[in-house]
GROMACS .gro file of C-alpha atoms in nm:
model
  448
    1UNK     CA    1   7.766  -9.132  -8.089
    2UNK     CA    2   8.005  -9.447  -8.075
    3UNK     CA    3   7.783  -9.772  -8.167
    4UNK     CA    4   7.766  -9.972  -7.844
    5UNK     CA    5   7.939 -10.197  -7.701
    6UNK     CA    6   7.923 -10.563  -7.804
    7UNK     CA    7   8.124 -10.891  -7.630
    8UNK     CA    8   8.231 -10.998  -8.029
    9UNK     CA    9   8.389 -10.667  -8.064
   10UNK     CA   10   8.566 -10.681  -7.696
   11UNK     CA   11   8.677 -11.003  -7.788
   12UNK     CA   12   8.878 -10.887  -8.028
   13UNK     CA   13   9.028 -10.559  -7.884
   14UNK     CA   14   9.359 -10.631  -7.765
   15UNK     CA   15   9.349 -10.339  -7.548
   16UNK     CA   16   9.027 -10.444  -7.413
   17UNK     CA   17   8.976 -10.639  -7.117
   18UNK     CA   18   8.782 -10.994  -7.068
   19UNK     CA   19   8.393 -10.957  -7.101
   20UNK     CA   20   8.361 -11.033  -6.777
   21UNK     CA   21   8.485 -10.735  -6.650
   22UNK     CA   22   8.253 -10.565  -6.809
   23UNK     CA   23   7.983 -10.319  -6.616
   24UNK     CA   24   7.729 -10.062  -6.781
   25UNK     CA   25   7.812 -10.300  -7.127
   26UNK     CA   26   7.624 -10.046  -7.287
   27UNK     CA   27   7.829  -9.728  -7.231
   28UNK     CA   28   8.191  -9.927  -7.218
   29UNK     CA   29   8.426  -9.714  -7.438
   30UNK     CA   30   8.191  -9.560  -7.598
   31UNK     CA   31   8.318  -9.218  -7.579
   32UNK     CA   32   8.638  -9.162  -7.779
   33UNK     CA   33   8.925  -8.950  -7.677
   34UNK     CA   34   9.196  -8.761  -7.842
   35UNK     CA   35   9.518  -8.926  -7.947
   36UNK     CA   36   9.854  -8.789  -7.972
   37UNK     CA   37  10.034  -8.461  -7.742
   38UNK     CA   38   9.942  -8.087  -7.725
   39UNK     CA   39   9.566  -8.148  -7.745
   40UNK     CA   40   9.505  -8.112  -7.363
   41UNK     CA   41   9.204  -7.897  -7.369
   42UNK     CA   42   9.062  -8.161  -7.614
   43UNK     CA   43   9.175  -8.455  -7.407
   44UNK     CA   44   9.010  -8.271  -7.050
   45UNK     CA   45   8.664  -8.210  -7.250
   46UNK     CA   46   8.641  -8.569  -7.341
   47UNK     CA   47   8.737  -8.689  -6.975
   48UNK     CA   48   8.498  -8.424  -6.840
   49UNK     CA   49   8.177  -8.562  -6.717
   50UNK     CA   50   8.264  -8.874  -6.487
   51UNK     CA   51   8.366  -8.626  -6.143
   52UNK     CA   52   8.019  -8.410  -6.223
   53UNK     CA   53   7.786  -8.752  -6.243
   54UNK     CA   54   7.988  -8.850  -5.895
   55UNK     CA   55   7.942  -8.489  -5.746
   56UNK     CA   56   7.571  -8.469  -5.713
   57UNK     CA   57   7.610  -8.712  -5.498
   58UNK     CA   58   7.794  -8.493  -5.290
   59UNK     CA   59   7.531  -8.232  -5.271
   60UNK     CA   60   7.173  -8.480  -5.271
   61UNK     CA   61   6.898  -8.388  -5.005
   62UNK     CA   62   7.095  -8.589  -4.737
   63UNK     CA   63   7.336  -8.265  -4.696
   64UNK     CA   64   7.085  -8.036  -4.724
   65UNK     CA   65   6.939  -8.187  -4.427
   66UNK     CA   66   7.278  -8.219  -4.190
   67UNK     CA   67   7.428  -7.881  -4.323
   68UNK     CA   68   7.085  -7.703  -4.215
   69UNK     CA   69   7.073  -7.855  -3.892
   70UNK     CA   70   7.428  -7.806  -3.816
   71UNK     CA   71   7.442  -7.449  -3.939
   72UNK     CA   72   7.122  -7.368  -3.757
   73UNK     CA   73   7.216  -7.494  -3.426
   74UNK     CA   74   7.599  -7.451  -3.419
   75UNK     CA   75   7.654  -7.189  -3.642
   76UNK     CA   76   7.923  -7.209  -3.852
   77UNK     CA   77   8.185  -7.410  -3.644
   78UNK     CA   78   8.104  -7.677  -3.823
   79UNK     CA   79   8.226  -7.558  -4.174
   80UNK     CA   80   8.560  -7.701  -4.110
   81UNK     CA   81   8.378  -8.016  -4.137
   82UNK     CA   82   8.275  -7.958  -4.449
   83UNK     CA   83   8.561  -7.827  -4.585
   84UNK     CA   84   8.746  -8.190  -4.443
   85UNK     CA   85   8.515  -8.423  -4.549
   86UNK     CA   86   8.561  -8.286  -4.922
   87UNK     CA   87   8.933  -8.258  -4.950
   88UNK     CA   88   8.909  -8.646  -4.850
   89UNK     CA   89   8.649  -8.741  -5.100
   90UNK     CA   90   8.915  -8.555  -5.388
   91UNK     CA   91   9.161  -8.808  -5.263
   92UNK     CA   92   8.921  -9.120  -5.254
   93UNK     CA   93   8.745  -9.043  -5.563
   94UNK     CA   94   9.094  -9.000  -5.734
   95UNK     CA   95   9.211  -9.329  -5.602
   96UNK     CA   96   8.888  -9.466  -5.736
   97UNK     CA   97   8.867  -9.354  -6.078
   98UNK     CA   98   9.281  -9.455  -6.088
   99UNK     CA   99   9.114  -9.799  -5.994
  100UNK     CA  100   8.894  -9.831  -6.256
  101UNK     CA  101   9.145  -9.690  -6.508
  102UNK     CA  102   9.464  -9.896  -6.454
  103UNK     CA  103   9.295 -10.215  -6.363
  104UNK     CA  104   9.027 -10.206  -6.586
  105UNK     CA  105   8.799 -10.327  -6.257
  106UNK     CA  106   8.526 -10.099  -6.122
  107UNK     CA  107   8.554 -10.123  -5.673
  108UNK     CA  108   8.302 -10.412  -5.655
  109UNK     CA  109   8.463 -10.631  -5.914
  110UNK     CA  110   8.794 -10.591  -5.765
  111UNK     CA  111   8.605 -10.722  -5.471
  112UNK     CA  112   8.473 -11.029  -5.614
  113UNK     CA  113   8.825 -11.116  -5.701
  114UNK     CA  114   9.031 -11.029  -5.402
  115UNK     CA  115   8.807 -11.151  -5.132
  116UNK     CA  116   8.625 -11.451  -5.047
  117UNK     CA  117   8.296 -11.548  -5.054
  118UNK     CA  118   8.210 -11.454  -4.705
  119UNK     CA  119   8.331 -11.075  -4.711
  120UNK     CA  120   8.184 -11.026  -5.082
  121UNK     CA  121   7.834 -11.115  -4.942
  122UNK     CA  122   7.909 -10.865  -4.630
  123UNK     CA  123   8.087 -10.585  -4.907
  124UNK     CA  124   7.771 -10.692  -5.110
  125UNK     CA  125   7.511 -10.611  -4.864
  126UNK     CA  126   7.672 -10.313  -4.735
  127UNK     CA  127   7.678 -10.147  -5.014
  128UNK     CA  128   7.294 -10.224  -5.091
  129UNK     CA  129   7.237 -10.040  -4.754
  130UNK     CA  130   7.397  -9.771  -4.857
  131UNK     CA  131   7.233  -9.764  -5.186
  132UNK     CA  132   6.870  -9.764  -5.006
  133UNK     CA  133   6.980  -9.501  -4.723
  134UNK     CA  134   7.150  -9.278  -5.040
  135UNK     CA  135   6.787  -9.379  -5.215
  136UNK     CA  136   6.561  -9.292  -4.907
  137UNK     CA  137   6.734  -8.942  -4.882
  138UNK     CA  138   6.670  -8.884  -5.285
  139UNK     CA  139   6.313  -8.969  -5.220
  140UNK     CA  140   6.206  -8.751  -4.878
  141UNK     CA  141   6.422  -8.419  -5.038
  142UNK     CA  142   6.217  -8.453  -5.341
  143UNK     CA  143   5.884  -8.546  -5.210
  144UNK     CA  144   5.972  -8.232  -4.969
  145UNK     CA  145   6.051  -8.001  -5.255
  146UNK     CA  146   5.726  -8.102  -5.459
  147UNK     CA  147   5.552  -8.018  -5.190
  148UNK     CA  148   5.694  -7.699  -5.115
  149UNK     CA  149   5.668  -7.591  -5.456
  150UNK     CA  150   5.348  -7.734  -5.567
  151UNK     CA  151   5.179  -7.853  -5.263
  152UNK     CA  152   5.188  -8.184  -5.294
  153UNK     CA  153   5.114  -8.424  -5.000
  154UNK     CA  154   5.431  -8.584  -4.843
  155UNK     CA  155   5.308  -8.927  -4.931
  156UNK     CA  156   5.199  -8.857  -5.285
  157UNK     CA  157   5.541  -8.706  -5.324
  158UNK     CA  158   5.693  -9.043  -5.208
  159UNK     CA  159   5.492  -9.194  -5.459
  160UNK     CA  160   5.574  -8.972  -5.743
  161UNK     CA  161   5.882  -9.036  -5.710
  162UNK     CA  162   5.877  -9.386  -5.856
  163UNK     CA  163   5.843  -9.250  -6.160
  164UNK     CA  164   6.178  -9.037  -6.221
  165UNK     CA  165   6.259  -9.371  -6.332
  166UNK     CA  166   6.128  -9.297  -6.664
  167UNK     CA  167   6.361  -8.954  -6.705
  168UNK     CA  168   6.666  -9.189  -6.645
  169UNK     CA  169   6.590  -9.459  -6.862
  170UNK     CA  170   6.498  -9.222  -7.178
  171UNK     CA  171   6.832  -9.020  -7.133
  172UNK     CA  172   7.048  -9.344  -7.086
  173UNK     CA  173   6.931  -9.488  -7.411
  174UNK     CA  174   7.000  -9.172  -7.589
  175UNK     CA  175   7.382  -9.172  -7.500
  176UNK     CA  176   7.612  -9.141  -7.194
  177UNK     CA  177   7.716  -8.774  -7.279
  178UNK     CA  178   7.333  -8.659  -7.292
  179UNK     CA  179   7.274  -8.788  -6.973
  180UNK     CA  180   7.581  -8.609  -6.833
  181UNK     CA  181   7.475  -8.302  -7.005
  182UNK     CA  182   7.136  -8.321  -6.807
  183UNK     CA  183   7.335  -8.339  -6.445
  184UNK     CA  184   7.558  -8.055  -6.509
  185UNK     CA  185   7.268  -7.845  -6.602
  186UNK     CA  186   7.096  -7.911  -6.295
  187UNK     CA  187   7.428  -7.860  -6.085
  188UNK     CA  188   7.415  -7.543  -6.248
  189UNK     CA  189   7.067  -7.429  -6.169
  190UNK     CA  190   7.146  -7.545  -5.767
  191UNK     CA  191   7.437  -7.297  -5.769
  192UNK     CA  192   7.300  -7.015  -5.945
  193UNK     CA  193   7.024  -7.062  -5.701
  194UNK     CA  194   7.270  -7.058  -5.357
  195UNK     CA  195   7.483  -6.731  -5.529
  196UNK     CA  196   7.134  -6.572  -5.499
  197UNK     CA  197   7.105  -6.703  -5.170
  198UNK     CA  198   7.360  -6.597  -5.040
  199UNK     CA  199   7.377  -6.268  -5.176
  200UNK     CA  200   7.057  -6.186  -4.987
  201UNK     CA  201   7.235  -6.357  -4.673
  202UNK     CA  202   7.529  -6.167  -4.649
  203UNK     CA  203   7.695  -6.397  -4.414
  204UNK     CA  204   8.014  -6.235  -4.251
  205UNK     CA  205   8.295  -6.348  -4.406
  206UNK     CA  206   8.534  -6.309  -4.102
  207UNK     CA  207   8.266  -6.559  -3.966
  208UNK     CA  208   8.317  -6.816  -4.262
  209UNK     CA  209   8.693  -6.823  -4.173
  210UNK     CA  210   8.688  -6.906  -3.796
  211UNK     CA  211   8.434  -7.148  -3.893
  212UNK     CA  212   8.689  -7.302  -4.150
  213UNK     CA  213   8.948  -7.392  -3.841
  214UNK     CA  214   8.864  -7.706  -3.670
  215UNK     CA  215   8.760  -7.703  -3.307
  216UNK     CA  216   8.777  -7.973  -3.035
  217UNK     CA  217   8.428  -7.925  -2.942
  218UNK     CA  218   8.289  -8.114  -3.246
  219UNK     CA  219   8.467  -8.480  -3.100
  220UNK     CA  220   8.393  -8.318  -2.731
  221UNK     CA  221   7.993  -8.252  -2.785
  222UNK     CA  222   7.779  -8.548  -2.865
  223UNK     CA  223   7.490  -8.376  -3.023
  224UNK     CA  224   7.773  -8.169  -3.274
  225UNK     CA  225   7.886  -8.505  -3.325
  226UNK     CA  226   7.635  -8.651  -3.435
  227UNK     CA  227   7.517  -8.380  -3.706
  228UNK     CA  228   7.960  -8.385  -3.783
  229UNK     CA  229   7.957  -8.747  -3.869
  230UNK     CA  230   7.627  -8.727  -4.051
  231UNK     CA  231   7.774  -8.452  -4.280
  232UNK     CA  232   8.086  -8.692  -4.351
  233UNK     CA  233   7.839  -8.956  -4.464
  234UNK     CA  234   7.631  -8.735  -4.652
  235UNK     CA  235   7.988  -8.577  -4.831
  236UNK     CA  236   8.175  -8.881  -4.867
  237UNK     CA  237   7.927  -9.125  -5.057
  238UNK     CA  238   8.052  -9.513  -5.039
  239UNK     CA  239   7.847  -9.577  -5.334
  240UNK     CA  240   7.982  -9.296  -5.557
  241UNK     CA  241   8.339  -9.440  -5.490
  242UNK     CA  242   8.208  -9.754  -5.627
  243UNK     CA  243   8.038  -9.558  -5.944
  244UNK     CA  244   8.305  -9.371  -6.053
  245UNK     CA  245   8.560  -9.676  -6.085
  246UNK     CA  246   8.335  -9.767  -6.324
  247UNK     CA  247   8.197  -9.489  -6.566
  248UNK     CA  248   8.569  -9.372  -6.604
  249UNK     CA  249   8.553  -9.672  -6.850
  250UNK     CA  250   8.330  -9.484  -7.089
  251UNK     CA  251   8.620  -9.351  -7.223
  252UNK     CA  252   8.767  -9.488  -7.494
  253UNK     CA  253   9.156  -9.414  -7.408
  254UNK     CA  254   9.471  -9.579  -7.500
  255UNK     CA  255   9.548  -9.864  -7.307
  256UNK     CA  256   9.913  -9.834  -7.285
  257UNK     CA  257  10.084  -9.688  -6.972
  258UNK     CA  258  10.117  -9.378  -7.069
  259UNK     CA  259   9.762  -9.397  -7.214
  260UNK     CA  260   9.649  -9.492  -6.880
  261UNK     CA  261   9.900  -9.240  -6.716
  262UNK     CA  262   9.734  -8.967  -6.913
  263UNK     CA  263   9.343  -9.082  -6.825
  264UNK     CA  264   9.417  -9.033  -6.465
  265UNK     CA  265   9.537  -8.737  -6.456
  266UNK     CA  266   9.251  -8.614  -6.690
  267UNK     CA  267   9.005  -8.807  -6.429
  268UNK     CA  268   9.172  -8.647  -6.104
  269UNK     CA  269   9.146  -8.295  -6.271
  270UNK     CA  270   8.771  -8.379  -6.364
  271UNK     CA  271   8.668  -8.506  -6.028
  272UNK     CA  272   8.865  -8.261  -5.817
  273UNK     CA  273   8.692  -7.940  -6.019
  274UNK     CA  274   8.343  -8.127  -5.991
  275UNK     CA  275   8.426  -8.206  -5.617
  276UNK     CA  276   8.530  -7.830  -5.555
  277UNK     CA  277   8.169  -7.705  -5.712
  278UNK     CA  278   7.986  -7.983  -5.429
  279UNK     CA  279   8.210  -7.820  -5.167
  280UNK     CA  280   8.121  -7.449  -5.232
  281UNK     CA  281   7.700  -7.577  -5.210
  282UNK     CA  282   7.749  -7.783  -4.874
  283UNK     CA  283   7.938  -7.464  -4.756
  284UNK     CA  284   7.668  -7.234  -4.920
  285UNK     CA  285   7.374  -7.410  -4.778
  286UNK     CA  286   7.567  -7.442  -4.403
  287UNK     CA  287   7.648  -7.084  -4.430
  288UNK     CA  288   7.292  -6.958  -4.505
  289UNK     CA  289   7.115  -7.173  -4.197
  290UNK     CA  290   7.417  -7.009  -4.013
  291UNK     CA  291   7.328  -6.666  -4.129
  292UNK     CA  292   6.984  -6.668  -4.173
  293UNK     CA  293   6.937  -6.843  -3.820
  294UNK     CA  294   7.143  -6.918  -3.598
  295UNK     CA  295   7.296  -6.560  -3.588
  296UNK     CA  296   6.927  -6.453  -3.493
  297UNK     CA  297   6.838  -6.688  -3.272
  298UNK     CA  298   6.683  -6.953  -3.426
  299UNK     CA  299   6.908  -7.236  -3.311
  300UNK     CA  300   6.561  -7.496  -3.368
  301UNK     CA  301   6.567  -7.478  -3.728
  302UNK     CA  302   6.630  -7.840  -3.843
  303UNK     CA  303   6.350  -7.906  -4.078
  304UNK     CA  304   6.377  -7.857  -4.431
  305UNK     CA  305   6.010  -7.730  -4.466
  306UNK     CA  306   6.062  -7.508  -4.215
  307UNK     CA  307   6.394  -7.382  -4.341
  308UNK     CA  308   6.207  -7.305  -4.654
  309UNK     CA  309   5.909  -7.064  -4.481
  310UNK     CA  310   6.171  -6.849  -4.253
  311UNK     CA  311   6.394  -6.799  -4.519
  312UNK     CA  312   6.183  -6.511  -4.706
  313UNK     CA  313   6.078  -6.337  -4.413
  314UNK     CA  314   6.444  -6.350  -4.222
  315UNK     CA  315   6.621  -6.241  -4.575
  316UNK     CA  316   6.367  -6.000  -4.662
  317UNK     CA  317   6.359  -6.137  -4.992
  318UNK     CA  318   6.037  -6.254  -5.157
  319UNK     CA  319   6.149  -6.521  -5.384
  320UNK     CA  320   6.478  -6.694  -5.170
  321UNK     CA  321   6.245  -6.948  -5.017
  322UNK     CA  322   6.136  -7.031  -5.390
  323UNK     CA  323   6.463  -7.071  -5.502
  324UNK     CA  324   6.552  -7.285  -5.225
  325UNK     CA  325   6.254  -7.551  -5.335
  326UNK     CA  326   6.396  -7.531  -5.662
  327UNK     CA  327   6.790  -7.600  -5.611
  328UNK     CA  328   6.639  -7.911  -5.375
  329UNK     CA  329   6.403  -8.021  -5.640
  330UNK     CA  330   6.721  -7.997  -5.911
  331UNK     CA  331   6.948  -8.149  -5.651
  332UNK     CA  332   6.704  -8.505  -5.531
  333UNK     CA  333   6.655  -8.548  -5.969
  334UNK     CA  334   7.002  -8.506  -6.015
  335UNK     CA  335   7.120  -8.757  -5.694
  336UNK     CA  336   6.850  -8.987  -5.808
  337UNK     CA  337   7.049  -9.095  -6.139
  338UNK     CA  338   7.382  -9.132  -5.951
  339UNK     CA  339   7.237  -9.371  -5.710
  340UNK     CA  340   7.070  -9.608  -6.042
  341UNK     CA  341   7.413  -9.668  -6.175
  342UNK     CA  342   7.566  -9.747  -5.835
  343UNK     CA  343   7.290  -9.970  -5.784
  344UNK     CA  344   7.361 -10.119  -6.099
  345UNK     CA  345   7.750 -10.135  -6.105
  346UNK     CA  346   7.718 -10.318  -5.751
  347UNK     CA  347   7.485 -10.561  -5.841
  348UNK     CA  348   7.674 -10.669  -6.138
  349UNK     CA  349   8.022 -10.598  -5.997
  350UNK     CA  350   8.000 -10.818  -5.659
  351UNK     CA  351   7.732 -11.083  -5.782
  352UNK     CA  352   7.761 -11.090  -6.162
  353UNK     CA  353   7.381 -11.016  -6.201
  354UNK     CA  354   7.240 -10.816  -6.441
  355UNK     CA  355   6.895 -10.651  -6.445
  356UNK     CA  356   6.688 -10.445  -6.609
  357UNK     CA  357   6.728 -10.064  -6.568
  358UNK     CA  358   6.374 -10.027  -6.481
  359UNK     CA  359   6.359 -10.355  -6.298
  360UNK     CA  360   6.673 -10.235  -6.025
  361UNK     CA  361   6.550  -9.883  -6.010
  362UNK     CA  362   6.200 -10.000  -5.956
  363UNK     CA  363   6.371 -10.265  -5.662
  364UNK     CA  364   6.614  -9.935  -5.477
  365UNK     CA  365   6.344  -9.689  -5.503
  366UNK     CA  366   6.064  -9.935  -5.328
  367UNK     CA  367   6.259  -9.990  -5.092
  368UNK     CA  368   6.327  -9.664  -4.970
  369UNK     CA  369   5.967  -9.555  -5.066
  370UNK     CA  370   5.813  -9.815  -4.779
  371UNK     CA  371   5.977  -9.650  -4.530
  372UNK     CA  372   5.933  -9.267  -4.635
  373UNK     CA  373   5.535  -9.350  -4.647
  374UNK     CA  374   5.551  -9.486  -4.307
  375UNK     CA  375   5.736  -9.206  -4.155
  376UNK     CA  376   5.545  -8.961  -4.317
  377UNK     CA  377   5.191  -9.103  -4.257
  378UNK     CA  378   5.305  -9.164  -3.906
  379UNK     CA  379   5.504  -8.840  -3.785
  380UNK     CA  380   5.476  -8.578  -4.056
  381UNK     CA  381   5.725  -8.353  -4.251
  382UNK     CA  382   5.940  -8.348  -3.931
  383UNK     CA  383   5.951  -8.705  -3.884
  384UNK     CA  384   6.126  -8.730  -4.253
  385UNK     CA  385   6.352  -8.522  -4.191
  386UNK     CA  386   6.481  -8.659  -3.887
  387UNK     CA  387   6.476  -8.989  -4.113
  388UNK     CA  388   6.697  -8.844  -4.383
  389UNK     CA  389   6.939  -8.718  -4.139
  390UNK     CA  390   6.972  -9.084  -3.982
  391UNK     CA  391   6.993  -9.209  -4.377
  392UNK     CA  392   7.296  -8.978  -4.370
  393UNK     CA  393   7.478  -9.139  -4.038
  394UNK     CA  394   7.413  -9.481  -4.201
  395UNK     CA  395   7.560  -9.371  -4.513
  396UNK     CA  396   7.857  -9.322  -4.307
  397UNK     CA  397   7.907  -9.605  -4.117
  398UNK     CA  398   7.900  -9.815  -4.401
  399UNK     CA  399   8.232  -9.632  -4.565
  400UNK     CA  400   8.466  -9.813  -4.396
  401UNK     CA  401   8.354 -10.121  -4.593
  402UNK     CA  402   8.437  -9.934  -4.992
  403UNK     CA  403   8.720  -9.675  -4.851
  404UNK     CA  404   8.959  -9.960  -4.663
  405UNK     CA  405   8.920 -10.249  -5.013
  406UNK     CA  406   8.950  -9.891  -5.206
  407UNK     CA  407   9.264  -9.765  -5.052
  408UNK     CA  408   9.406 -10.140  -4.996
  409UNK     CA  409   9.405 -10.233  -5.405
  410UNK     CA  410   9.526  -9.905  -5.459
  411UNK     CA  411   9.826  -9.924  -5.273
  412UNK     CA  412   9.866 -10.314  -5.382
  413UNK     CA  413  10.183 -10.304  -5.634
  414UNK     CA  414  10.053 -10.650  -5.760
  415UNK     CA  415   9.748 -10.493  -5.905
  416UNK     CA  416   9.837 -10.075  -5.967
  417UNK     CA  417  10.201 -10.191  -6.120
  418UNK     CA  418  10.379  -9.834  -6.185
  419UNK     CA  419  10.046  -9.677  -6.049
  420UNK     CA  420  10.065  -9.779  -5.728
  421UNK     CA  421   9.991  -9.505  -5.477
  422UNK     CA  422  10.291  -9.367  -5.367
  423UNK     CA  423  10.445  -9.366  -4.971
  424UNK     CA  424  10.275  -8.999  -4.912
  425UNK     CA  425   9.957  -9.090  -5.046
  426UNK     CA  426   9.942  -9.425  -4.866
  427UNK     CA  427  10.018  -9.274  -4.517
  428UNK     CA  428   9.680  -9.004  -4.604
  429UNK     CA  429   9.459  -9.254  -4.756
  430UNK     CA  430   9.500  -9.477  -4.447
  431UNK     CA  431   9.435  -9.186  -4.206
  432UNK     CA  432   9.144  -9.122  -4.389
  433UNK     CA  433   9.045  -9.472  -4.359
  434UNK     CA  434   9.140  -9.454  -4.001
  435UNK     CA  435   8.924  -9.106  -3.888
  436UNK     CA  436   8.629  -9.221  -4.049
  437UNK     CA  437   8.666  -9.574  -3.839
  438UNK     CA  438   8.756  -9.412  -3.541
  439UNK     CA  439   8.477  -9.100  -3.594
  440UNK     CA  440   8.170  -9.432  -3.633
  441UNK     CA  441   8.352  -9.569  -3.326
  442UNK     CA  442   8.298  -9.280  -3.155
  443UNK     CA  443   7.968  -9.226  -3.248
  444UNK     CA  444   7.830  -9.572  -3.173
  445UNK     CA  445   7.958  -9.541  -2.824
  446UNK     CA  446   7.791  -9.223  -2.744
  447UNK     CA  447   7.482  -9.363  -2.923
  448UNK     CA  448   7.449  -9.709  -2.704
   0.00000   0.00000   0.00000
C-alpha cells in the first residue's frame, strides 16, 4: 500500500494540486496506476472500485422499500422508472467523477468556490439533509433485517446500529482498496441472493418488457407518483454525486491531459458497469413484489417485514424469505459506508471542517437514530417503513441542489478546458436537471 498522503509531499508535486483542495487527505493518490499504452486491462483494474463504492448507494434499504411498494401495488409498470432513473445516474455520475478528475475539485469544493456565501450555506445544508434521510434509510433497513433474521427488537436494532461505525473505521485505516474489496463482496452476496430469488419467482418476461415502456399514468396518478418520484430519489443519490468527485482522486494518475483524458474514460467505464449491477437489483427486487404479489392479488404489500413472511409461502420456497433478510442486511452495511464518506467529503468540501471519522459518523447516524426510535416506539415496523419511503422522496427533492452546480461546472469551458461537456451532452444533462425539477414540482403540488 502507497504511504499516505502528507501536505510536505503535495507541496512539492507539481502535478498535485494546492492542499487545500484536498478531501479524504488520507486516501489522496494513494493508489497508483499504470503508465504508458496497451496496458488497458491493467489501467481499468486500478480505476475499478470508485463506481462500486457509489453503487450501493443505488441499491440501500431506501429502494428496497419504494421498489416493493411500487411493484406490489402497480405491478410492473413502474420498471420503466427504474430503468430511467439509472441511465441518468450513468450520465451524472460520469459528469461527476469527470469533475473531480479534470479539476482536481470534489462537487462541494467546486461549490465553495463558485458560489457565494449565501447559496454554500443553502448547498451546505441540503446536502446534510440528504445525508441524514440517506442515513435514516441505512438505519430502519438494517434494524429491519436484524430483526428478521435474528429477532431483534426494532429499537434495539436502531441502536445497534451505532456501532457499524467500528467496521468502517477498522477497514479505512487498513487501506482504501480493502475497504472497496469489502463492498463488492457484499454487492455480490445481494445479487447472488435476488438470482435465487428470482429463479423461484419466475416472473414473465413478456411482463418485464411492457413494464420497461413508459406509461402516462405514472405523471397522471398521484399515488404512482408518489412511489415514481420516491424511486428516483432512492436511484439517483445527491450525496453519491458529491462522493464520487472525490474518491476518483485516490488514484494516482498522470496529470497531463491525456493523463486526465485517459482517467475518465477508465472512471465512466467503472461507474457505468457498477451502475448497470444497481440497475439489474432495483429491477430484481421490483420484479419479485410484482411477481410474487401483485400478480396474485396482494396489491397491500408495502412493508418490508411483511414482504419478508409472504415471500416463502407465495414462492413455495423455504429459504427465499431468508435470503431476502440477508441481501437487506448486506445491502444497509454496505450503504452505511457510502453515506460516512459523503458525510465527510461535504463537511470538509463546503465548510473546510474536518472531523474525526468516528466523531461525524457518530453525529449522521444520531441523527437519523432519534427519529427511527420514535417512529418505531410510536407506530411499529409499519410506521418505519412508511418513514424510509418518505426518507426516499426527500432524498429527491434535494437533487436539484448537487445535479444543476454538477451539470453547470461541467459544461463551464472556464473550468473543464478541453473537457468540457460537449453540445449533446449539455442538452441531456439539462433535461435531466429539468425532469427531476419539474417531477418535485409536480409532486409538491399534489402533496399541498
Amino acid at each position: 500500500m502507497s504511504p499516505p498522503f502528507s501536505p510536505v509531499s503535495a507541496s512539492m508535486d507539481a502535478f498535485d494540486i494546492p492542499v487545500r483542495s484536498v478531501t479524504l487527505p488520507e486516501v489522496y493518490r494513494s493508489i497508483a496506476v499504470p503508465n504508458g499504452d496497451g496496458k488497458f486491462w491493467r489501467k481499468m483494474g486500478a480505476f475499478a472500485g470508485p463506481g462500486y463504492m457509489v453503487a450501493v448507494g443505488y441499491m440501500d434499504p431506501g429502494n428496497w422499500a419504494t421498489d416493493i411498494a411500487g411493484g406490489s401495488q402497480f405491478g410492473y409498470t413502474l420498471l420503466s422508472v427504474v430503468f430511467i432513473s439509472n441511465l441518468m445516474a450513468m450520465v451524472l455520475q460520469s459528469l461527476s467523477a469527470k469533475l473531480g478528475i479534470v479539476t482536481g475539485l470534489d462537487l462541494a469544493q467546486a461549490c465553495r468556490e463558485r458560489y457565494g456565501p449565501r447559496t454554500r450555506v443553502m448547498l451546505w445544508l441540503a446536502c446534510e439533509v440528504a445525508i441524514v434521510a440517506c442515513d435514516l434509510a441505512e438505519v430502519i433497513g438494517t434494524a429491519i433485517a436484524l430483526q428478521l433474521l435474528f429477532g431483534i427488537p426494532i429499537i434495539w436494532g436502531v441502536c445497534l446500529t451505532a456501532l457499524d461505525v467500528m467496521v468502517i473505521l477498522l477497514l479505512q485505516r487498513r487501506g482504501f482498496r480493502r475497504l472497496e474489496a469489502f463492498v463488492v463482496a457484499l454487492i455480490v452476496v445481494i445479487a447472488v441472493c435476488f438470482v435465487a430469488e428470482l429463479a423461484f419467482a419466475q416472473p414473465s418476461i413478456v411482463a418485464i418488457a411492457g413494464g420497461l415502456l413508459p406509461k402516462k399514468e405514472v405523471i397522471a396518478n398521484p399515488a404512482m407518483l408518489f412511489i415514481a418520484i420516491g424511486i428516483i430519489g432512492a436511484t439517483v443519490m445527491p450525496h453519491n454525486l458529491y462522493l464520487h468527485s472525490s474518491i476518483v482522486q485516490t488514484r494516482r494518475f498522470e496529470r497531463s491531459e491525456s493523463g486526465k483524458r485517459d482517467a475518465v474514460k477508465f472512471a465512466t467505464i467503472d461507474s457505468t458497469v457498477a451502475l448497470s449491477l444497481a440497475l439489474f437489483i432495483n429491477g430484481a427486487i421490483l420484479v419479485l413484489a410484482a411477481a410474487a404479489f401483485h400478480t396474485t392479488g396482494r396489491t397491500d404489500v408495502g412493508d418490508i417485514g411483511q414482504a419478508y413472511q409472504l415471500l416463502s409461502p407465495m414462492l413455495g420456497a423455504g429459504t427465499a424469505s431468508v435470503l431476502f433478510a440477508i441481501a437487506l442486511l448486506a445491502s444497509g452495511q454496505n450503504s452505511t459506508i457510502t453515506a460516512t464518506l459523503a458525510g465527510q467529503v461535504i463537511m470538509e468540501g463546503f465548510v473546510n471542517l474536518r472531523l474525526p471519522d468516528w466523531a461525524r459518523r457518530m453525529v449522521t447516524r444520531s441523527l437519523a437514530i432519534i427519529p427511527a426510535v420514535m417512529v418505531a416506539a410510536l407506530y411499529g415496523a409499519q410506521g418505519t417503513t412508511k418513514l424510509l419511503i418518505l426518507s426516499q422522496v426527500v432524498l429527491s427533492l434535494q437533487l436539484p441542489f448537487a445535479v444543476v452546480p454538477l451539470v453547470r461546472f461541467t459544461s463551464d469551458r472556464a473550468m473543464m478546458g478541453p473537457f468540457v461537456n460537449a453540445t449533446w451532452l449539455k442538452i441531456v444533462a439539462w433535461g435531466i436537471s429539468a425532469l427531476i425539477i419539474g417531477l418535485n414540482v409536480k409532486l409538491l403540488i399534489d402533496m399541498l
